[in-house]
CSV table of C-alpha atoms and ligand atoms in Angstrom, one decimal:
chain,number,residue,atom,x,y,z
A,73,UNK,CA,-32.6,-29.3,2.2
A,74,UNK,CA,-30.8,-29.9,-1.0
A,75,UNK,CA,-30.8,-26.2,-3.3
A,76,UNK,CA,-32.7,-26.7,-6.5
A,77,UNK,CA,-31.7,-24.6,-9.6
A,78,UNK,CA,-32.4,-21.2,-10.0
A,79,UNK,CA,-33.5,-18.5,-13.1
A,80,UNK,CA,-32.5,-14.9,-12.7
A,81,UNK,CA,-34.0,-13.1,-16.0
A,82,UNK,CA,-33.1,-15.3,-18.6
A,83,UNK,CA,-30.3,-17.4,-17.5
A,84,UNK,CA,-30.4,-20.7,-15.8
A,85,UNK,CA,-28.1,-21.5,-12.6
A,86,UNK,CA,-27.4,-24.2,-10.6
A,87,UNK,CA,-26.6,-24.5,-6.8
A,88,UNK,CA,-22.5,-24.2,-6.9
A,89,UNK,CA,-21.3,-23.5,-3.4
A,90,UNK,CA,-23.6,-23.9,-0.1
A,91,UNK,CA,-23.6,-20.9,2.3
A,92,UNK,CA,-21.5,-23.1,5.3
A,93,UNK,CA,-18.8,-23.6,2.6
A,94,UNK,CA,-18.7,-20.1,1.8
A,95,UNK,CA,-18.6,-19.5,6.2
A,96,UNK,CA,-15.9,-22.0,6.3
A,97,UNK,CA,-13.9,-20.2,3.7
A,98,UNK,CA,-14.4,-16.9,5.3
A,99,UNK,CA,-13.2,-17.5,8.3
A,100,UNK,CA,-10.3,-19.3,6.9
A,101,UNK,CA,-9.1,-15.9,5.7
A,102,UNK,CA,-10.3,-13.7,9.0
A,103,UNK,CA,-7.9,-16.0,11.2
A,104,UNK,CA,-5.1,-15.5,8.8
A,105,UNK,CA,-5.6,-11.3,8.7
A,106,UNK,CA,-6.3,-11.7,12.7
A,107,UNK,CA,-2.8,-13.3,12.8
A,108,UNK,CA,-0.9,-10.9,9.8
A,109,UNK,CA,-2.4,-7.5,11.1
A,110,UNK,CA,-2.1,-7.3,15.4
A,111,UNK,CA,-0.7,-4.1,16.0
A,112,UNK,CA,-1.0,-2.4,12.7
A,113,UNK,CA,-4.6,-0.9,12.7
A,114,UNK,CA,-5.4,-1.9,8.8
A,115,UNK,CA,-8.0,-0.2,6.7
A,116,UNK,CA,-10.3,-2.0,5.1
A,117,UNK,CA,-10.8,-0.7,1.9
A,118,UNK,CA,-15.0,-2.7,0.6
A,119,UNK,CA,-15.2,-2.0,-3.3
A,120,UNK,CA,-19.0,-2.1,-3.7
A,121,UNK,CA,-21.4,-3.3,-4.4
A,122,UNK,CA,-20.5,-7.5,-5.0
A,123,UNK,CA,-18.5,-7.4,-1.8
A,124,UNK,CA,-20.6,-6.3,0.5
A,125,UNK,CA,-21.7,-9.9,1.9
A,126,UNK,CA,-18.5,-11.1,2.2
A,127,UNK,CA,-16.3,-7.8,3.7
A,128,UNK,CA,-19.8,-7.9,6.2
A,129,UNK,CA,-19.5,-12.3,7.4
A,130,UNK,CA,-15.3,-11.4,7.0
A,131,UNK,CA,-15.3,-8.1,9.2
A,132,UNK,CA,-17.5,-9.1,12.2
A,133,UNK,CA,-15.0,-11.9,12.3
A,134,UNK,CA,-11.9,-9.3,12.8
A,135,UNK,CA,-10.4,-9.3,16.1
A,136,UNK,CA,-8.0,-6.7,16.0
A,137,UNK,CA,-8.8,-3.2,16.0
A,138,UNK,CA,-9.3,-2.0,12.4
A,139,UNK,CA,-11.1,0.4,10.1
A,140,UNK,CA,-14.0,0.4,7.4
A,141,UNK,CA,-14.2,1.7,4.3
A,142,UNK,CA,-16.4,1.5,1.4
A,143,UNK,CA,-15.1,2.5,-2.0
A,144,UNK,CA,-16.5,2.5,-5.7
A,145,UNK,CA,-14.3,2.5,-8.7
A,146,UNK,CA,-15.4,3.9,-11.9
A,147,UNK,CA,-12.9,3.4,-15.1
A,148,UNK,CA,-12.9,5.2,-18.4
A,149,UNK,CA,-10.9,5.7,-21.1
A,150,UNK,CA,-8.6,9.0,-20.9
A,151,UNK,CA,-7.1,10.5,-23.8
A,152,UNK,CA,-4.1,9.9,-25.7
A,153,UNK,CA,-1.6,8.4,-23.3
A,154,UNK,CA,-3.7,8.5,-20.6
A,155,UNK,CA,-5.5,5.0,-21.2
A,156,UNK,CA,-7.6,3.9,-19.1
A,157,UNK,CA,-8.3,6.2,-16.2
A,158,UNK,CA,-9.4,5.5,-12.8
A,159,UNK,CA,-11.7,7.4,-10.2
A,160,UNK,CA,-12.0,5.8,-6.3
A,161,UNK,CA,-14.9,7.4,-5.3
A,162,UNK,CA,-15.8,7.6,-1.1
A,163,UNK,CA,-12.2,7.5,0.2
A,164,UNK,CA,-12.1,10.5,2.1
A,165,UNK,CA,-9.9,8.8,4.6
A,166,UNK,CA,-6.3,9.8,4.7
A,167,UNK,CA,-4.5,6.5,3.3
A,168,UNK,CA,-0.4,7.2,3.7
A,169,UNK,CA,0.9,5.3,6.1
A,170,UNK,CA,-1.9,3.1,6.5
A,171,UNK,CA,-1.8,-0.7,5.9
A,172,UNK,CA,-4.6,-1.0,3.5
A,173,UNK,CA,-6.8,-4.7,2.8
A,174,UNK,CA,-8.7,-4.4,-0.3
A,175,UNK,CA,-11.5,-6.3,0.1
A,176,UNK,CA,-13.4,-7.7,-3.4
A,177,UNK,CA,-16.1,-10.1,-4.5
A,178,UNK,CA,-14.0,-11.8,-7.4
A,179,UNK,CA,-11.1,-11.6,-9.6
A,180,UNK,CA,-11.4,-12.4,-13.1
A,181,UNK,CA,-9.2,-11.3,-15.6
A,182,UNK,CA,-7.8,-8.7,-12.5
A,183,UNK,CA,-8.1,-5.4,-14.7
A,184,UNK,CA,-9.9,-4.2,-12.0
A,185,UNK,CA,-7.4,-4.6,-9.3
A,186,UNK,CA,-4.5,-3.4,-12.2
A,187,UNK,CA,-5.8,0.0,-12.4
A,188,UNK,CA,-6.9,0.7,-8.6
A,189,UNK,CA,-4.4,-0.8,-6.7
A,190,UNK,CA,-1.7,1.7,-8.5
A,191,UNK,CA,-4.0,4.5,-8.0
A,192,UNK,CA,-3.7,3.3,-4.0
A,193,UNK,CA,-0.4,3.1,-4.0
A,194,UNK,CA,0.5,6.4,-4.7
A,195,UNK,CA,-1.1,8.0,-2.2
A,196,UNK,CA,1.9,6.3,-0.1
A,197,UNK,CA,0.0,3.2,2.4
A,198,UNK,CA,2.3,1.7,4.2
A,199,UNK,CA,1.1,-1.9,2.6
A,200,UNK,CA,-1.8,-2.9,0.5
A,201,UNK,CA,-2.9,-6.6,0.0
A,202,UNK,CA,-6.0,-8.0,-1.6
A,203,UNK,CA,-8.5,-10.0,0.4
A,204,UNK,CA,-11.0,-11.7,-2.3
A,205,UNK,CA,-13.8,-14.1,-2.1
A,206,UNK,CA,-13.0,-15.6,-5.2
A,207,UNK,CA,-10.2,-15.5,-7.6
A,208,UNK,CA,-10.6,-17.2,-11.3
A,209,UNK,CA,-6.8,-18.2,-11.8
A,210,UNK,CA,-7.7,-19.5,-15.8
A,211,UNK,CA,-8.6,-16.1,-16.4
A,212,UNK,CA,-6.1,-13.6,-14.8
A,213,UNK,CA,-4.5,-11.3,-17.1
A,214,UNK,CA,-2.5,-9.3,-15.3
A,215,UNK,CA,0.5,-9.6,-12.7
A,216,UNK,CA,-1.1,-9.4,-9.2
A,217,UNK,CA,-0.6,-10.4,-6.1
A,218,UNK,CA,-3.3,-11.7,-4.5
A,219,UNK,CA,-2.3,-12.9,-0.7
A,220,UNK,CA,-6.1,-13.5,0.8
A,221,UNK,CA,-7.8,-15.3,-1.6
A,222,UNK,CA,-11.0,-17.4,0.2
A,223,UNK,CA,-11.6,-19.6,-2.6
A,224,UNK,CA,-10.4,-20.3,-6.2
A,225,UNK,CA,-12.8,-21.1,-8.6
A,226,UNK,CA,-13.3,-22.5,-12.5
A,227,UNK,CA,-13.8,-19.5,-15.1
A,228,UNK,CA,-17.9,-19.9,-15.1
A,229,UNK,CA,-20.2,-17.0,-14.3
A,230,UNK,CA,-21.6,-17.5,-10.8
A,231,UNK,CA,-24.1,-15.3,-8.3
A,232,UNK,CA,-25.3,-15.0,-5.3
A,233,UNK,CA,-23.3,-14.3,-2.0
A,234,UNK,CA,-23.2,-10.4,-3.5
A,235,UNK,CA,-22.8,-11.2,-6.8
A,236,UNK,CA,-25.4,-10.6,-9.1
A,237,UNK,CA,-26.5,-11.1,-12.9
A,238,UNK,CA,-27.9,-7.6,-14.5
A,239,UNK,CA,-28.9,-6.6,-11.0
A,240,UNK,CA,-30.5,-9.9,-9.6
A,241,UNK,CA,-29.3,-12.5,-7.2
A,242,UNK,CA,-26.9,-10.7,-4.9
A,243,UNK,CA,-29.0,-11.3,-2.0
A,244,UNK,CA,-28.8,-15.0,-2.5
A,245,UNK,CA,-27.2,-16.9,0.6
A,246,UNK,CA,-25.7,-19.7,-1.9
A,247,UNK,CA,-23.3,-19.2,-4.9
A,248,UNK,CA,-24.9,-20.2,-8.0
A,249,UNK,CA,-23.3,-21.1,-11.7
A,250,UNK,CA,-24.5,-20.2,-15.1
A,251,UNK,CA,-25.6,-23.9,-16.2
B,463,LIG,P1,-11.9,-8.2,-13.5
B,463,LIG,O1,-11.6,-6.7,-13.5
B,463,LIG,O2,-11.0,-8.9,-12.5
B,463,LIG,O3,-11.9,-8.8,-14.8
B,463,LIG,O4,-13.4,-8.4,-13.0
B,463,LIG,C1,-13.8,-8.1,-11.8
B,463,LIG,C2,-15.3,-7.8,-11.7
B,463,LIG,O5,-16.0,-8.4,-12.8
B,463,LIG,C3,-15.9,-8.2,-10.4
B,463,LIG,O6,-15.7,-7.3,-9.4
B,463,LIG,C4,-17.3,-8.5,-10.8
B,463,LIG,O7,-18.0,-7.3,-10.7
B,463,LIG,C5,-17.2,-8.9,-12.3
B,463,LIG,N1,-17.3,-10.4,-12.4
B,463,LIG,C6,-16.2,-11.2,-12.9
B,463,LIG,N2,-16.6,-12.5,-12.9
B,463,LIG,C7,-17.9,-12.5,-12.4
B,463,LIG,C8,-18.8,-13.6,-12.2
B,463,LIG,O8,-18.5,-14.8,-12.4
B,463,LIG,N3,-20.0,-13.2,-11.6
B,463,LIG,C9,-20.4,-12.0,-11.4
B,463,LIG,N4,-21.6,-11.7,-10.9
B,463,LIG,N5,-19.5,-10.9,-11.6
B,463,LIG,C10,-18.3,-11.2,-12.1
Protein backbone atom coordinates (compact mmCIF):
# COMPACT_ATOMS: atom_id res chain seq x y z
CA UNK A 1 0.00 0.00 0.00
CA UNK A 2 1.42 3.19 -1.20
CA UNK A 3 2.17 5.69 2.28
CA UNK A 4 0.01 8.78 2.21
CA UNK A 5 1.29 11.99 3.80
CA UNK A 6 1.49 12.60 7.32
CA UNK A 7 0.98 15.77 10.07
CA UNK A 8 2.81 15.64 13.25
CA UNK A 9 1.72 18.93 15.25
CA UNK A 10 1.84 21.49 12.79
CA UNK A 11 4.09 20.35 10.09
CA UNK A 12 3.25 18.44 7.03
CA UNK A 13 5.43 15.40 5.76
CA UNK A 14 5.54 13.26 3.02
CA UNK A 15 6.50 9.54 2.74
CA UNK A 16 10.50 9.81 1.92
CA UNK A 17 12.01 6.36 2.47
CA UNK A 18 9.93 3.01 2.83
CA UNK A 19 10.83 0.76 5.74
CA UNK A 20 12.51 -2.27 3.26
CA UNK A 21 14.82 0.57 1.96
CA UNK A 22 15.70 1.54 5.23
CA UNK A 23 16.23 -2.78 5.99
CA UNK A 24 18.24 -2.94 2.90
CA UNK A 25 20.42 -0.12 4.01
CA UNK A 26 20.91 -1.60 7.34
CA UNK A 27 22.06 -4.53 6.62
CA UNK A 28 24.35 -3.14 4.08
CA UNK A 29 26.31 -1.61 6.98
CA UNK A 30 25.87 -4.87 9.53
CA UNK A 31 27.81 -7.06 6.76
CA UNK A 32 30.42 -4.49 6.43
CA UNK A 33 31.02 -4.24 10.63
CA UNK A 34 30.56 -8.30 10.56
CA UNK A 35 33.52 -8.30 8.13
CA UNK A 36 35.71 -5.10 9.83
CA UNK A 37 35.22 -6.24 13.63
CA UNK A 38 35.88 -10.55 13.82
CA UNK A 39 38.08 -10.85 16.62
CA UNK A 40 38.01 -7.47 18.25
CA UNK A 41 34.90 -7.60 20.57
CA UNK A 42 33.67 -3.84 19.67
CA UNK A 43 31.48 -1.75 21.84
CA UNK A 44 28.71 -0.37 20.71
CA UNK A 45 28.29 2.92 21.92
CA UNK A 46 23.65 3.91 21.06
CA UNK A 47 23.41 7.79 21.58
CA UNK A 48 19.76 7.99 22.46
CA UNK A 49 17.04 8.53 21.95
CA UNK A 50 16.82 8.90 17.66
CA UNK A 51 18.96 5.81 17.30
CA UNK A 52 17.33 3.46 19.05
CA UNK A 53 15.44 1.80 15.93
CA UNK A 54 18.23 1.67 13.93
CA UNK A 55 21.31 0.45 16.56
CA UNK A 56 18.02 -2.25 17.48
CA UNK A 57 17.27 -3.66 13.18
CA UNK A 58 21.59 -2.97 13.00
CA UNK A 59 22.49 -5.07 16.24
CA UNK A 60 20.33 -8.20 16.00
CA UNK A 61 22.06 -8.30 12.65
CA UNK A 62 25.71 -8.47 14.38
CA UNK A 63 27.37 -11.75 14.16
CA UNK A 64 30.35 -11.39 15.95
CA UNK A 65 30.45 -11.19 19.56
CA UNK A 66 30.09 -7.59 20.71
CA UNK A 67 28.86 -5.21 23.45
CA UNK A 68 25.87 -2.70 24.01
CA UNK A 69 25.82 0.48 25.19
CA UNK A 70 23.44 3.26 25.52
CA UNK A 71 24.74 6.77 25.97
CA UNK A 72 23.22 10.36 26.21
CA UNK A 73 25.11 13.47 25.56
CA UNK A 74 24.25 16.66 27.04
CA UNK A 75 26.31 19.94 25.75
CA UNK A 76 26.60 23.39 27.31
CA UNK A 77 28.49 26.15 27.25
CA UNK A 78 31.50 26.23 29.83
CA UNK A 79 33.19 29.34 30.79
CA UNK A 80 35.80 31.29 29.34
CA UNK A 81 38.01 28.92 27.36
CA UNK A 82 36.20 26.17 28.10
CA UNK A 83 33.53 26.47 25.13
CA UNK A 84 31.29 24.26 24.71
CA UNK A 85 31.38 21.47 27.22
CA UNK A 86 30.39 17.99 26.96
CA UNK A 87 28.80 15.38 29.48
CA UNK A 88 28.29 11.34 28.19
CA UNK A 89 26.00 10.35 30.54
CA UNK A 90 25.42 6.03 31.11
CA UNK A 91 29.02 4.92 30.19
CA UNK A 92 29.98 3.20 33.05
CA UNK A 93 31.80 0.73 31.01
CA UNK A 94 35.56 0.92 30.99
CA UNK A 95 36.39 2.23 27.32
CA UNK A 96 40.46 2.04 26.99
CA UNK A 97 41.38 -0.44 24.84
CA UNK A 98 38.19 -1.07 23.50
CA UNK A 99 37.26 -0.67 19.75
CA UNK A 100 34.33 1.54 20.13
CA UNK A 101 31.24 1.96 17.12
CA UNK A 102 29.29 5.01 17.72
CA UNK A 103 26.13 4.38 16.69
CA UNK A 104 23.68 7.63 15.65
CA UNK A 105 20.40 8.49 13.95
CA UNK A 106 21.82 11.43 11.66
CA UNK A 107 24.57 13.75 11.06
CA UNK A 108 23.82 17.15 10.23
CA UNK A 109 26.09 19.82 10.64
CA UNK A 110 28.27 16.92 12.88
CA UNK A 111 28.70 19.33 16.01
CA UNK A 112 27.46 16.61 17.82
CA UNK A 113 29.93 13.98 16.86
CA UNK A 114 32.88 17.07 17.11
CA UNK A 115 32.51 17.42 20.76
CA UNK A 116 31.83 13.66 21.91
CA UNK A 117 33.91 11.75 19.85
CA UNK A 118 37.05 13.85 21.48
CA UNK A 119 35.59 13.36 24.77
CA UNK A 120 35.81 9.34 23.77
CA UNK A 121 38.98 9.49 22.72
CA UNK A 122 40.64 10.37 25.62
CA UNK A 123 39.65 7.89 27.66
CA UNK A 124 42.21 5.88 25.31
CA UNK A 125 39.77 3.13 22.98
CA UNK A 126 41.77 1.36 20.96
CA UNK A 127 39.51 2.70 17.77
CA UNK A 128 36.40 4.58 17.43
CA UNK A 129 34.37 4.86 14.15
CA UNK A 130 30.84 6.19 13.50
CA UNK A 131 28.07 4.01 12.28
CA UNK A 132 25.11 6.51 11.20
CA UNK A 133 21.74 6.02 9.62
CA UNK A 134 21.97 9.00 7.88
CA UNK A 135 24.51 11.57 7.11
CA UNK A 136 23.47 15.19 5.45
CA UNK A 137 26.85 15.83 3.42
CA UNK A 138 25.40 19.70 2.31
CA UNK A 139 25.35 20.37 5.82
CA UNK A 140 28.48 19.10 7.58
CA UNK A 141 30.53 21.59 9.35
CA UNK A 142 33.11 19.99 10.84
CA UNK A 143 36.06 17.48 9.89
CA UNK A 144 34.77 13.92 10.57
CA UNK A 145 35.23 10.86 9.58
CA UNK A 146 32.33 9.01 9.17
CA UNK A 147 33.26 5.18 7.84
CA UNK A 148 29.50 3.48 8.31
CA UNK A 149 27.28 5.76 6.94
CA UNK A 150 23.74 3.64 5.84
CA UNK A 151 22.43 6.32 3.72
CA UNK A 152 23.22 9.87 2.59
CA UNK A 153 20.53 12.16 2.35
CA UNK A 154 19.42 15.97 1.02
CA UNK A 155 19.61 18.70 3.83
CA UNK A 156 15.56 18.42 4.54
CA UNK A 157 14.12 17.64 8.00
CA UNK A 158 12.87 14.14 8.00
CA UNK A 159 11.10 11.59 10.91
CA UNK A 160 10.19 8.55 11.57
CA UNK A 161 12.52 5.42 11.94
CA UNK A 162 13.51 7.11 15.58
CA UNK A 163 13.54 10.40 14.58
CA UNK A 164 11.07 12.57 15.74
CA UNK A 165 9.65 16.27 15.36
CA UNK A 166 9.08 18.01 19.08
CA UNK A 167 8.55 14.56 20.43
CA UNK A 168 6.29 12.91 17.71
CA UNK A 169 6.89 10.44 15.00
CA UNK A 170 9.86 8.37 16.22
CA UNK A 171 7.81 5.27 16.27
CA UNK A 172 6.98 5.62 12.60
CA UNK A 173 8.29 2.51 10.47
CA UNK A 174 8.82 4.87 7.27
CA UNK A 175 11.10 8.08 7.04
CA UNK A 176 9.16 11.00 6.35
CA UNK A 177 10.24 14.75 4.95
CA UNK A 178 9.09 18.13 6.00
CA UNK A 179 7.00 18.97 2.63
P1 LIG B 1 24.42 17.76 14.39
O1 LIG B 1 25.06 17.91 15.74
O2 LIG B 1 25.16 16.79 13.49
O3 LIG B 1 24.17 19.08 13.72
O4 LIG B 1 22.96 17.22 14.62
C1 LIG B 1 22.71 15.95 15.03
C2 LIG B 1 21.38 15.86 15.74
O5 LIG B 1 20.43 16.82 15.24
C3 LIG B 1 20.76 14.51 15.48
O6 LIG B 1 21.23 13.54 16.41
C4 LIG B 1 19.29 14.80 15.58
O7 LIG B 1 18.88 14.71 16.92
C5 LIG B 1 19.15 16.24 15.10
N1 LIG B 1 18.74 16.31 13.68
C6 LIG B 1 19.49 16.77 12.65
N2 LIG B 1 18.81 16.69 11.50
C7 LIG B 1 17.61 16.16 11.80
C8 LIG B 1 16.45 15.80 11.01
O8 LIG B 1 16.38 15.95 9.78
N3 LIG B 1 15.40 15.26 11.68
C9 LIG B 1 15.40 15.07 13.03
N4 LIG B 1 14.32 14.52 13.56
N5 LIG B 1 16.48 15.37 13.80
C10 LIG B 1 17.56 15.91 13.19
Amino acid sequence: MALAQITLHDKAFRPYLPANELAAAVTALAVRLNHDYVDRRPLFVVVLTGAFMFASDLLKQIAVPCEIVFIRVASYQGTGSTGVVQEILGLREEIAGRHLVVVEDIVDTGTTLHHLLPTLLAKGPASVEVATLFLKPECLRHDLTLKYVAREISNDFVVGYGLDYDGLGRNLPDVYVAV
